[in-house]
Coordinates of C-alpha atoms and ligand atoms in Angstrom, one line a residue:
X36 CA 24.4 105.8 14.1
X37 CA 28.1 105.9 15.3
X38 CA 27.5 102.5 17.0
X39 CA 27.4 100.9 13.6
X40 CA 31.1 101.5 13.1
X41 CA 32.4 101.9 16.6
X42 CA 31.2 98.4 17.8
X43 CA 33.1 96.4 15.1
X44 CA 36.1 98.6 15.5
X45 CA 36.1 98.0 19.3
X46 CA 35.8 94.2 18.7
X47 CA 38.7 94.3 16.3
X48 CA 40.9 96.3 18.7
X49 CA 40.0 93.9 21.6
X50 CA 40.8 90.9 19.4
X51 CA 44.1 92.4 18.4
X52 CA 45.0 93.1 22.1
X53 CA 44.1 89.5 23.0
X54 CA 46.3 88.2 20.2
X55 CA 49.2 90.4 21.3
X56 CA 48.9 89.1 24.9
X57 CA 48.7 85.5 23.7
X58 CA 51.8 86.0 21.5
X59 CA 53.7 87.6 24.5
X60 CA 52.8 84.7 26.8
X61 CA 53.9 82.2 24.2
X62 CA 57.4 83.5 24.6
X63 CA 57.6 84.4 28.2
X64 CA 55.9 82.4 30.8
X65 CA 56.3 83.8 34.3
X66 CA 56.3 81.3 37.2
X67 CA 52.9 80.7 38.8
X68 CA 51.8 83.3 41.3
X69 CA 53.0 82.6 44.8
X70 CA 56.4 81.6 43.4
X71 CA 59.0 82.7 46.0
X72 CA 62.3 84.4 45.1
X73 CA 64.9 84.5 47.8
X74 CA 68.5 84.2 48.8
X75 CA 70.4 82.2 51.3
X76 CA 73.4 81.6 53.5
X77 CA 74.4 79.2 56.3
X78 CA 75.4 79.4 59.9
X79 CA 79.1 78.6 59.8
X80 CA 79.6 80.5 56.6
X81 CA 78.2 83.8 57.8
X82 CA 77.5 84.0 61.5
X83 CA 81.0 84.4 63.0
X84 CA 80.7 84.7 66.8
X85 CA 82.2 81.2 67.0
X86 CA 82.6 81.2 70.8
X87 CA 80.1 83.9 71.9
X88 CA 77.2 83.6 74.3
X89 CA 77.7 80.0 75.2
X90 CA 78.1 78.5 71.8
X91 CA 79.8 75.1 71.7
X92 CA 82.4 74.2 69.1
X93 CA 81.5 72.6 65.9
X94 CA 83.6 70.3 63.7
X95 CA 84.2 73.2 61.4
X96 CA 85.5 75.4 64.2
X97 CA 87.9 72.6 65.1
X98 CA 88.9 71.8 61.6
X99 CA 89.5 75.4 60.5
X100 CA 91.6 76.0 63.6
X101 CA 94.1 73.4 62.4
X102 CA 96.9 74.8 60.3
X103 CA 97.0 73.9 56.7
X104 CA 93.3 72.8 56.3
X105 CA 91.9 76.0 54.9
X106 CA 93.2 78.3 52.2
X107 CA 95.4 80.9 53.9
X108 CA 94.5 79.3 57.2
X109 CA 91.3 81.4 57.3
X110 CA 88.5 80.4 59.7
X111 CA 84.8 81.2 60.1
X112 CA 85.5 82.7 63.6
X113 CA 84.2 86.1 62.5
X114 CA 83.2 85.7 58.9
X115 CA 80.4 88.2 58.1
X116 CA 79.6 88.8 61.8
X117 CA 76.1 87.9 60.8
X118 CA 75.4 87.1 64.5
X119 CA 75.7 90.7 65.3
X120 CA 74.1 92.1 62.1
X121 CA 70.6 90.7 61.9
X122 CA 69.0 94.0 61.5
X123 CA 71.4 95.3 58.9
X124 CA 71.1 92.1 56.8
X125 CA 67.4 92.0 57.0
X126 CA 67.2 95.5 55.7
X127 CA 69.3 94.4 52.7
X128 CA 66.8 91.6 52.1
X129 CA 63.9 94.0 52.5
X130 CA 65.4 96.4 50.0
X131 CA 65.7 93.6 47.4
X132 CA 62.1 92.5 48.1
X133 CA 63.1 89.0 48.9
X134 CA 60.2 86.7 49.6
X135 CA 62.2 84.2 51.6
X136 CA 65.6 83.9 53.2
X137 CA 67.3 80.5 53.7
X138 CA 69.6 80.1 56.7
X139 CA 70.7 77.3 58.9
X140 CA 70.7 76.8 62.7
X141 CA 74.0 76.0 64.3
X142 CA 73.4 72.9 66.4
X143 CA 76.2 73.7 68.9
X144 CA 75.0 77.2 69.2
X145 CA 71.8 76.0 70.9
X146 CA 73.1 72.7 72.2
X147 CA 76.7 73.2 73.1
X148 CA 77.3 69.6 74.0
X149 CA 75.1 68.4 71.1
X150 CA 72.8 66.7 73.6
X151 CA 69.3 68.1 74.4
X152 CA 69.1 66.7 77.9
X153 CA 72.4 68.2 78.9
X154 CA 72.3 71.9 78.3
X155 CA 70.1 74.2 76.2
X156 CA 71.7 77.5 75.4
X157 CA 68.9 80.0 75.7
X158 CA 71.1 82.8 74.3
X159 CA 71.5 80.8 71.1
X160 CA 67.8 80.2 71.0
X161 CA 67.2 83.9 71.4
X162 CA 69.4 84.7 68.5
X163 CA 67.4 82.5 66.1
X164 CA 64.1 83.8 67.7
X165 CA 65.1 87.3 66.9
X166 CA 66.2 86.4 63.4
X167 CA 62.9 84.6 62.6
X168 CA 60.8 87.4 64.2
X169 CA 62.5 90.1 62.3
X170 CA 62.2 88.2 59.0
X171 CA 58.5 87.7 59.6
X172 CA 58.0 91.4 60.6
X173 CA 59.4 92.2 57.2
X174 CA 57.3 89.6 55.4
X175 CA 60.2 87.4 54.5
X176 CA 59.6 83.7 54.9
X177 CA 62.3 81.9 56.8
X178 CA 63.4 78.6 55.2
X179 CA 65.4 76.9 57.9
X180 CA 68.1 74.2 57.5
X181 CA 68.8 72.1 60.5
X182 CA 72.2 70.9 59.5
X183 CA 74.6 72.7 57.2
X184 CA 77.7 70.7 58.1
X185 CA 78.4 72.0 61.6
X186 CA 78.1 69.0 63.9
X187 CA 79.0 69.7 67.6
X188 CA 82.7 68.8 67.9
X189 CA 82.1 66.9 71.1
X190 CA 79.9 64.4 69.3
X191 CA 82.7 63.9 66.8
X192 CA 85.1 63.2 69.6
X193 CA 82.9 61.0 71.7
X194 CA 81.1 59.0 69.0
X195 CA 83.0 59.6 65.7
X196 CA 80.1 61.8 64.5
X197 CA 78.1 60.5 61.5
X198 CA 80.2 57.3 61.4
X199 CA 78.1 56.3 64.5
X200 CA 74.4 55.4 64.4
X201 CA 73.7 57.1 67.6
X202 CA 73.7 60.4 65.7
X203 CA 70.3 59.5 64.4
X204 CA 68.6 60.0 67.8
X205 CA 70.7 62.9 68.9
X206 CA 69.9 64.8 65.7
X207 CA 66.2 63.9 66.1
X208 CA 66.3 65.4 69.6
X209 CA 67.9 68.6 68.3
X210 CA 65.4 68.9 65.4
X211 CA 62.5 68.2 67.8
X212 CA 63.7 71.1 70.0
X213 CA 63.8 73.4 67.0
X214 CA 60.2 72.4 66.1
X215 CA 59.2 73.0 69.7
X216 CA 60.8 76.5 69.9
X217 CA 60.6 77.8 66.4
X218 CA 57.9 75.8 64.7
X219 CA 55.1 78.1 65.5
X220 CA 56.7 80.6 63.1
X221 CA 58.7 78.4 60.7
X222 CA 56.8 76.4 58.1
X223 CA 59.7 75.3 55.9
X224 CA 62.3 72.9 57.3
X225 CA 65.3 71.4 55.5
X226 CA 66.8 68.6 57.5
X227 CA 70.2 68.3 55.8
X228 CA 72.0 70.5 53.4
X229 CA 73.9 68.7 50.7
X230 CA 74.7 65.5 52.6
X231 CA 76.9 64.5 49.6
X232 CA 79.6 64.5 52.3
X233 CA 82.5 63.2 50.2
X234 CA 84.9 65.9 51.2
X235 CA 84.5 65.2 54.9
X236 CA 84.7 61.4 55.0
X237 CA 86.4 60.4 51.7
X238 CA 89.1 63.0 50.8
X239 CA 89.3 64.7 54.2
X240 CA 89.2 68.2 52.6
X241 CA 86.2 69.2 54.7
X242 CA 85.5 68.7 58.4
X243 CA 85.8 66.3 60.2
X244 CA 88.7 65.6 57.8
X245 CA 88.5 61.8 57.6
X246 CA 90.0 59.9 54.8
X247 CA 87.9 56.7 54.9
X248 CA 88.0 56.1 51.2
X249 CA 85.2 54.0 49.7
X250 CA 83.6 53.4 53.1
X251 CA 83.3 56.5 55.4
X252 CA 81.0 58.5 53.2
X253 CA 78.7 55.6 52.5
X254 CA 78.4 55.0 56.2
X255 CA 77.8 58.7 57.1
X256 CA 75.2 59.0 54.4
X257 CA 73.4 55.9 55.6
X258 CA 73.0 57.4 59.1
X259 CA 72.1 60.8 57.6
X260 CA 69.3 59.2 55.5
X261 CA 67.9 57.5 58.6
X262 CA 68.2 60.6 60.7
X263 CA 66.3 62.6 58.0
X264 CA 63.5 60.0 58.0
X265 CA 63.3 60.0 61.7
X266 CA 63.0 63.8 61.9
X267 CA 60.3 63.7 59.2
X268 CA 58.3 61.2 61.2
X269 CA 58.7 63.2 64.3
X270 CA 57.3 66.2 62.6
X271 CA 54.6 64.3 61.0
X272 CA 53.3 62.7 64.2
X273 CA 54.0 65.4 66.7
X274 CA 53.9 68.8 65.0
X275 CA 52.3 68.8 61.6
X276 CA 48.7 69.1 62.7
X277 CA 49.5 72.1 64.9
X278 CA 52.2 73.8 62.8
X279 CA 51.2 72.9 59.3
X280 CA 54.7 73.0 57.9
X281 CA 56.8 71.0 55.5
X282 CA 59.9 69.0 56.0
X283 CA 62.3 68.4 53.1
X284 CA 66.0 67.9 52.4
X285 CA 68.3 69.9 50.2
X286 CA 70.4 67.9 47.8
X287 CA 73.1 69.2 45.6
X288 CA 73.4 67.8 42.1
X289 CA 75.4 68.6 39.1
X290 CA 74.0 67.4 35.8
X291 CA 76.0 64.7 33.9
X292 CA 75.7 64.7 30.1
X293 CA 77.1 61.9 28.0
X294 CA 80.1 63.0 26.0
X295 CA 78.9 60.9 23.0
X296 CA 75.1 60.8 22.9
X297 CA 75.2 57.9 20.4
X298 CA 77.3 55.8 22.7
X299 CA 75.3 53.6 25.1
X300 CA 78.2 53.2 27.5
X301 CA 78.5 57.0 27.8
X302 CA 74.8 57.3 28.3
X303 CA 74.8 54.8 31.1
X304 CA 77.9 56.4 32.6
X305 CA 76.2 59.8 32.7
X306 CA 73.1 58.3 34.3
X307 CA 75.4 56.7 36.9
X308 CA 77.0 60.0 37.6
X309 CA 73.6 61.6 38.5
X310 CA 72.5 58.5 40.4
X311 CA 75.7 58.4 42.5
X312 CA 75.2 62.2 43.2
X313 CA 71.6 63.1 43.8
X314 CA 70.1 59.7 43.4
X315 CA 72.2 58.4 46.4
X316 CA 69.9 60.3 48.7
X317 CA 66.8 61.1 46.7
X318 CA 66.1 57.5 45.6
X319 CA 65.9 56.1 49.2
X320 CA 63.7 59.0 50.3
X321 CA 61.3 58.7 47.3
X322 CA 61.5 55.0 46.5
X323 CA 62.9 53.4 49.7
X324 CA 66.3 52.2 48.7
X325 CA 69.6 53.1 47.1
X326 CA 69.7 53.4 43.3
X327 CA 70.1 49.9 41.8
X328 CA 73.1 51.0 39.9
X329 CA 74.9 52.0 43.1
X330 CA 74.1 48.6 44.7
X331 CA 75.3 46.8 41.6
X332 CA 78.6 48.7 41.1
X333 CA 79.6 49.0 44.8
X334 CA 78.5 45.4 45.5
X335 CA 80.5 44.0 42.6
X336 CA 83.6 46.0 43.4
X337 CA 83.4 45.0 47.1
X338 CA 83.2 41.3 46.1
X339 CA 86.2 41.7 43.8
X340 CA 88.1 43.2 46.7
X341 CA 87.3 40.0 48.6
X342 CA 85.0 41.7 51.1
X343 CA 82.2 39.6 52.6
X344 CA 79.7 42.4 52.2
X345 CA 79.1 45.5 50.1
X346 CA 80.8 48.7 51.3
X347 CA 77.4 50.3 50.6
X348 CA 75.3 49.6 53.7
X349 CA 71.9 47.9 53.4
X350 CA 68.5 49.0 54.6
X351 CA 66.3 46.4 56.2
X352 CA 62.8 46.0 54.7
X353 CA 61.4 47.8 57.7
X354 CA 63.8 50.7 57.3
X355 CA 62.9 50.9 53.6
X356 CA 59.3 51.5 54.3
X357 CA 60.0 53.9 57.1
X358 CA 62.3 56.0 54.8
X359 CA 60.1 55.9 51.7
X360 CA 58.0 59.0 51.2
X361 CA 59.7 61.2 53.8
X362 CA 60.1 64.3 51.6
X363 CA 57.4 67.0 51.6
X364 CA 59.5 68.9 49.1
X365 CA 62.9 68.4 47.5
X366 CA 65.4 71.2 47.8
X367 CA 67.9 71.3 45.0
X368 CA 71.3 73.1 45.0
X369 CA 72.6 73.3 41.5
X370 CA 75.7 75.0 40.2
X371 CA 77.2 73.3 37.2
X372 CA 77.4 70.4 34.7
X373 CA 80.0 67.8 33.5
X374 CA 80.4 65.8 30.4
X375 CA 80.7 62.1 31.3
X376 CA 82.3 59.2 29.7
X377 CA 82.7 55.6 30.6
X378 CA 86.0 54.7 32.3
X379 CA 86.9 51.4 34.0
X380 CA 88.7 51.4 37.3
X381 CA 89.8 47.9 38.1
X382 CA 89.0 47.3 41.8
X383 CA 91.9 47.0 44.1
X384 CA 93.4 48.9 47.0
X385 CA 92.6 52.3 45.7
X386 CA 88.9 51.9 45.9
X387 CA 86.8 55.0 46.5
X388 CA 83.5 56.6 45.8
X389 CA 85.0 58.1 42.7
X390 CA 86.4 54.9 41.3
X391 CA 83.3 52.9 42.2
X392 CA 81.4 54.9 39.5
X393 CA 83.6 53.8 36.6
X394 CA 83.4 57.1 34.8
X395 CA 85.4 60.2 33.9
X396 CA 84.3 63.8 34.1
X397 CA 85.1 66.3 31.4
X398 CA 84.4 69.9 30.8
X399 CA 84.1 72.0 27.6
X400 CA 86.9 74.6 27.7
X401 CA 84.5 77.1 26.1
X402 CA 82.2 77.0 29.1
X403 CA 82.6 80.3 31.1
X404 CA 84.2 79.8 34.6
X405 CA 84.5 83.1 36.3
X406 CA 85.2 81.9 39.9
X407 CA 85.6 78.6 41.6
X408 CA 87.6 76.2 39.5
X409 CA 84.8 73.5 39.5
X410 CA 82.0 75.9 38.6
X411 CA 81.4 76.2 34.8
X412 CA 78.3 78.0 33.6
X413 CA 76.2 75.5 31.7
X414 CA 72.6 76.7 32.0
X415 CA 71.0 74.0 29.9
X416 CA 72.2 71.4 32.4
X417 CA 69.8 72.9 35.0
X418 CA 66.7 72.3 32.9
X419 CA 67.8 68.7 32.3
X420 CA 68.4 68.0 35.9
X421 CA 65.0 69.5 36.9
X422 CA 63.3 67.3 34.3
X423 CA 65.2 64.3 35.5
X424 CA 64.0 64.9 39.0
X425 CA 60.4 65.3 37.8
X426 CA 60.5 62.0 35.9
X427 CA 62.5 59.9 38.5
X428 CA 60.7 60.9 41.6
X429 CA 57.1 61.4 40.5
X430 CA 57.1 65.2 40.0
X431 CA 57.8 66.3 43.6
X432 CA 57.5 69.8 44.8
X433 CA 60.9 71.4 44.3
X434 CA 62.5 74.3 46.0
X435 CA 65.7 75.5 44.3
X436 CA 67.7 76.0 47.5
X437 CA 71.0 77.1 46.0
X438 CA 72.1 78.5 42.6
X439 CA 74.7 81.1 41.9
X440 CA 78.3 81.7 40.9
X441 CA 81.5 83.0 42.5
X442 CA 84.3 85.3 41.6
X443 CA 87.9 85.1 42.6
X444 CA 89.1 86.5 46.0
X445 CA 91.0 89.5 44.8
X446 CA 88.2 90.7 42.5
X447 CA 86.8 93.8 44.1
X448 CA 84.8 94.8 41.0
X449 CA 81.3 95.2 42.1
X450 CA 80.1 95.4 38.5
X451 CA 79.6 91.6 38.3
X452 CA 78.2 91.3 34.8
X453 CA 79.2 87.6 34.7
X454 CA 76.9 86.9 37.7
X455 CA 74.0 88.8 36.1
X456 CA 74.6 86.7 32.9
X457 CA 74.7 83.5 35.0
X458 CA 71.4 84.4 36.8
X459 CA 69.7 85.3 33.6
X460 CA 70.7 82.1 31.9
X461 CA 70.0 79.8 34.8
X462 CA 66.7 81.4 35.8
X463 CA 65.6 81.2 32.1
X464 CA 66.3 77.5 32.1
X465 CA 64.4 77.1 35.3
X466 CA 61.4 79.0 33.8
X467 CA 61.6 76.6 30.8
X468 CA 61.5 73.7 33.2
X469 CA 58.4 75.1 34.8
X470 CA 56.9 75.2 31.4
X471 CA 57.9 71.6 30.9
X472 CA 55.7 70.9 33.9
X473 CA 58.4 70.6 36.7
X474 CA 56.8 71.6 40.0
X475 CA 59.1 74.4 41.2
X476 CA 57.9 76.6 44.0
X477 CA 60.9 78.7 44.9
X478 CA 64.3 80.0 43.7
X479 CA 67.1 80.8 46.1
X480 CA 70.0 82.9 44.9
X481 CA 73.3 81.7 46.5
X482 CA 74.3 83.6 48.3
X483 CA 73.1 86.9 49.9
X484 CA 76.6 87.7 51.1
X485 CA 80.2 86.8 50.3
X486 CA 81.1 84.4 53.1
X487 CA 83.4 81.6 54.3
X488 CA 83.6 79.2 51.4
X489 CA 84.7 76.1 53.4
X490 CA 88.2 74.8 52.5
X491 CA 88.6 77.7 50.1
X492 CA 88.3 80.2 52.9
X493 CA 87.4 83.7 51.7
X494 CA 88.9 83.2 48.3
X495 CA 85.7 82.5 46.5
X496 CA 82.9 85.1 46.6
X497 CA 79.4 84.0 45.9
X498 CA 77.6 87.0 47.3
X499 CA 75.1 89.4 45.8
X500 CA 76.7 91.7 48.4
X501 CA 80.4 92.1 48.6
X502 CA 81.8 91.9 52.2
X503 CA 85.0 93.6 53.0
X504 CA 86.6 91.0 55.3
X505 CA 89.6 93.2 55.9
X506 CA 87.5 95.6 57.9
X507 CA 86.5 94.4 61.3
X508 CA 83.0 95.9 60.8
X509 CA 82.6 93.7 57.7
X510 CA 80.7 96.3 55.7
X511 CA 78.5 95.1 52.8
X512 CA 78.5 96.7 49.4
X513 CA 75.9 95.8 46.7
X514 CA 77.2 94.3 43.6
X515 CA 75.4 95.1 40.3
X516 CA 73.6 91.8 40.5
X517 CA 71.6 93.1 43.5
X518 CA 69.8 95.6 41.3
X519 CA 69.4 93.0 38.6
X520 CA 68.0 90.3 40.9
X521 CA 65.7 92.9 42.4
X522 CA 64.3 93.6 39.0
X523 CA 63.8 89.8 38.3
X524 CA 61.9 89.6 41.6
X525 CA 59.7 92.6 41.0
X526 CA 58.7 91.3 37.6
X527 CA 58.3 87.6 38.8
X528 CA 60.8 86.4 36.2
X529 CA 61.7 88.0 32.9
X530 CA 59.4 90.4 31.0
X531 CA 61.4 90.8 27.7
X532 CA 64.9 91.0 26.3
X533 CA 64.9 94.8 26.0
X534 CA 63.9 95.4 29.6
X535 CA 66.6 92.9 30.7
X536 CA 69.3 94.8 28.9
X537 CA 68.1 98.1 30.4
X538 CA 68.2 96.5 33.9
X539 CA 71.7 95.4 33.3
X540 CA 72.7 98.8 32.1
X541 CA 71.2 100.5 35.2
X542 CA 72.8 98.0 37.5
X543 CA 76.2 98.6 36.0
X544 CA 75.7 102.3 36.3
X545 CA 74.9 102.1 40.0
X546 CA 77.7 99.7 40.9
X547 CA 80.3 102.1 39.6
X548 CA 79.6 104.5 42.5
X549 CA 79.8 101.6 45.0
X550 CA 83.1 100.6 43.4
X551 CA 84.4 104.1 44.3
X552 CA 83.2 103.6 47.9
X553 CA 85.0 100.3 48.1
X554 CA 88.2 101.8 46.6
X555 CA 88.1 104.4 49.3
X556 CA 87.8 101.7 51.9
X557 CA 91.5 101.0 52.5
X558 CA 91.6 104.7 53.4
X559 CA 88.7 104.3 55.8
X560 CA 90.3 101.3 57.5
X561 CA 93.6 103.3 57.6
X562 CA 91.7 106.1 59.4
X563 CA 90.2 103.5 61.7
X564 CA 93.7 102.3 62.5
X565 CA 94.8 105.9 63.2
X566 CA 91.9 106.6 65.6
X567 CA 92.0 103.2 67.3
X568 CA 95.7 102.5 67.6
X569 CA 97.9 105.4 66.8
X570 CA 96.1 108.1 68.7
X571 CA 95.7 106.2 72.0
X572 CA 99.3 105.0 71.8
X573 CA 100.5 108.6 71.3
X574 CA 98.4 109.9 74.1
X575 CA 99.7 107.2 76.5
X576 CA 103.2 107.9 75.5
X577 CA 102.9 111.6 76.0
X578 CA 101.3 111.1 79.4
X579 CA 104.1 108.8 80.4
X580 CA 106.8 111.2 79.1
X581 CA 105.2 114.1 80.9
X582 CA 105.1 112.2 84.1
X583 CA 108.8 111.2 83.8
X584 CA 109.6 114.8 83.0
X585 CA 107.7 116.1 86.0
X586 CA 109.4 113.7 88.3
X587 CA 112.7 114.8 87.0
X588 CA 111.9 118.4 87.6
X589 CA 110.6 117.8 91.1
X590 CA 113.7 115.8 92.0
X591 CA 116.0 118.6 90.9
X592 CA 114.0 121.2 92.9
X593 CA 114.4 119.0 96.0
Ligands
LIG896 C1 77.0 74.0 48.4 C2 77.1 74.3 49.8 O1 75.9 73.9 50.4 C3 77.3 75.8 50.1 O2 77.5 75.9 51.5 C4 78.4 76.3 49.3 O3 78.6 77.7 49.6 C5 78.1 76.1 47.8 N1 78.0 74.7 47.6 C6 79.1 76.7 46.9 O4 80.3 76.0 47.0

């Protein structure tokens, strides 16, 4: 008899539950299972140990050692001392439950002269072996970048680095060595990080410090694109069958939004901004040649200058087909957005990459900008960029290789609510892009640690972990965002608004106690100074004094 009323009741309850679940999923859609949450860093920015164990010099070592190039003349000589702290850093990653860690291999650390046939530095190889093994032991996937801007200095001196086509083969040899030595354990390779090398070859603000306006960066990029393609083919023909990995590139791209969306000229200028940025590299790799708009603009301006050929180099038909389709996945580093408007730059002597584009960049003063002066938080730009990539390049597999925000140098507040807000907003936009159908496989928070921020030295802190650079042990302190990101990882995205707020609350609570630790730090370093300098000096002095006194006494007795 009870079945008569229990059965319909149960059906109703089940129906209600299903409805509730459906409603929940309509609002929050977690990324697909297998999505990877990670964090990253790069060799020169974190390793330190610049001349240890046989490492050769890189262009960044040389550049940073010159006075006046880096804020406060800082260098990456010691940085986070990551070279000596593999175990410690992996336990930080483990604690956060990171699924992957993105790092780069320093070319001169394993090939001090840059050339494979000359000298392989086994100690350097051992360091990366150890790092990879320990990551894997802890179930953290290594995502490895082969070039994060630290070309062997000797190649710059001998060949003018990326200005010279011979880098293509030399880089291929280096990459091949990495596949040979590490490829049995590494499945994700990024050939180049952000080869938008403007600062190195156009303005001279980055290594190697060349100011070859309107020419140098185009030339360097041309060789970099060829080198990428060559490395992809090397992997494809020699290693893929055995190692079953993927080879991609990591491009950085800001989003450009037209200032006036009803003005065709602004719309085109904004499109040009993105094409000159990410399209410069992505279009050859996916479609075989530079974006048409780059060819048109640079070609026209070069002609107006009276040059016989475009300053933008040209790929032969053979090269185009060799380069096309050489990306197993596209890495995207994204931080910010600009409003774009059309602006004519008459061609003349002041030609440069920047004037070639015929546009002006603007920002909305209401956009939050907690750290680096170029970095405004504009989350919606991220979703637009991701959708642009999907449309332009045939929905490629995307790895978000960098996304994050900095704070100013003097800020020692570990309760970084602005970073939690940035992560929340940007990750939400990424999740919406996944819902839009963008094929995103991974998200990499940038960065795990505070680190050397290129020409800005240590003045901009991107880390989830605060690094006390004043202390020679470079202790790491978790910022509140560590706890927050950890919760995002454990729930594979965002469950609901209320939970988010409570994570934030908890994160802020825990960071206050770390703040106290950090505040006590000057005292600790002071104590360090006492034990390491004052005490030994006093002891030596007392021994010396006693010896003099003893001699004096003995002489008098005699
Ligand atoms: C992109 C670079 O790849 C990375 O090294 C740097 O830390 C970030 N931009 C932030 O400036």
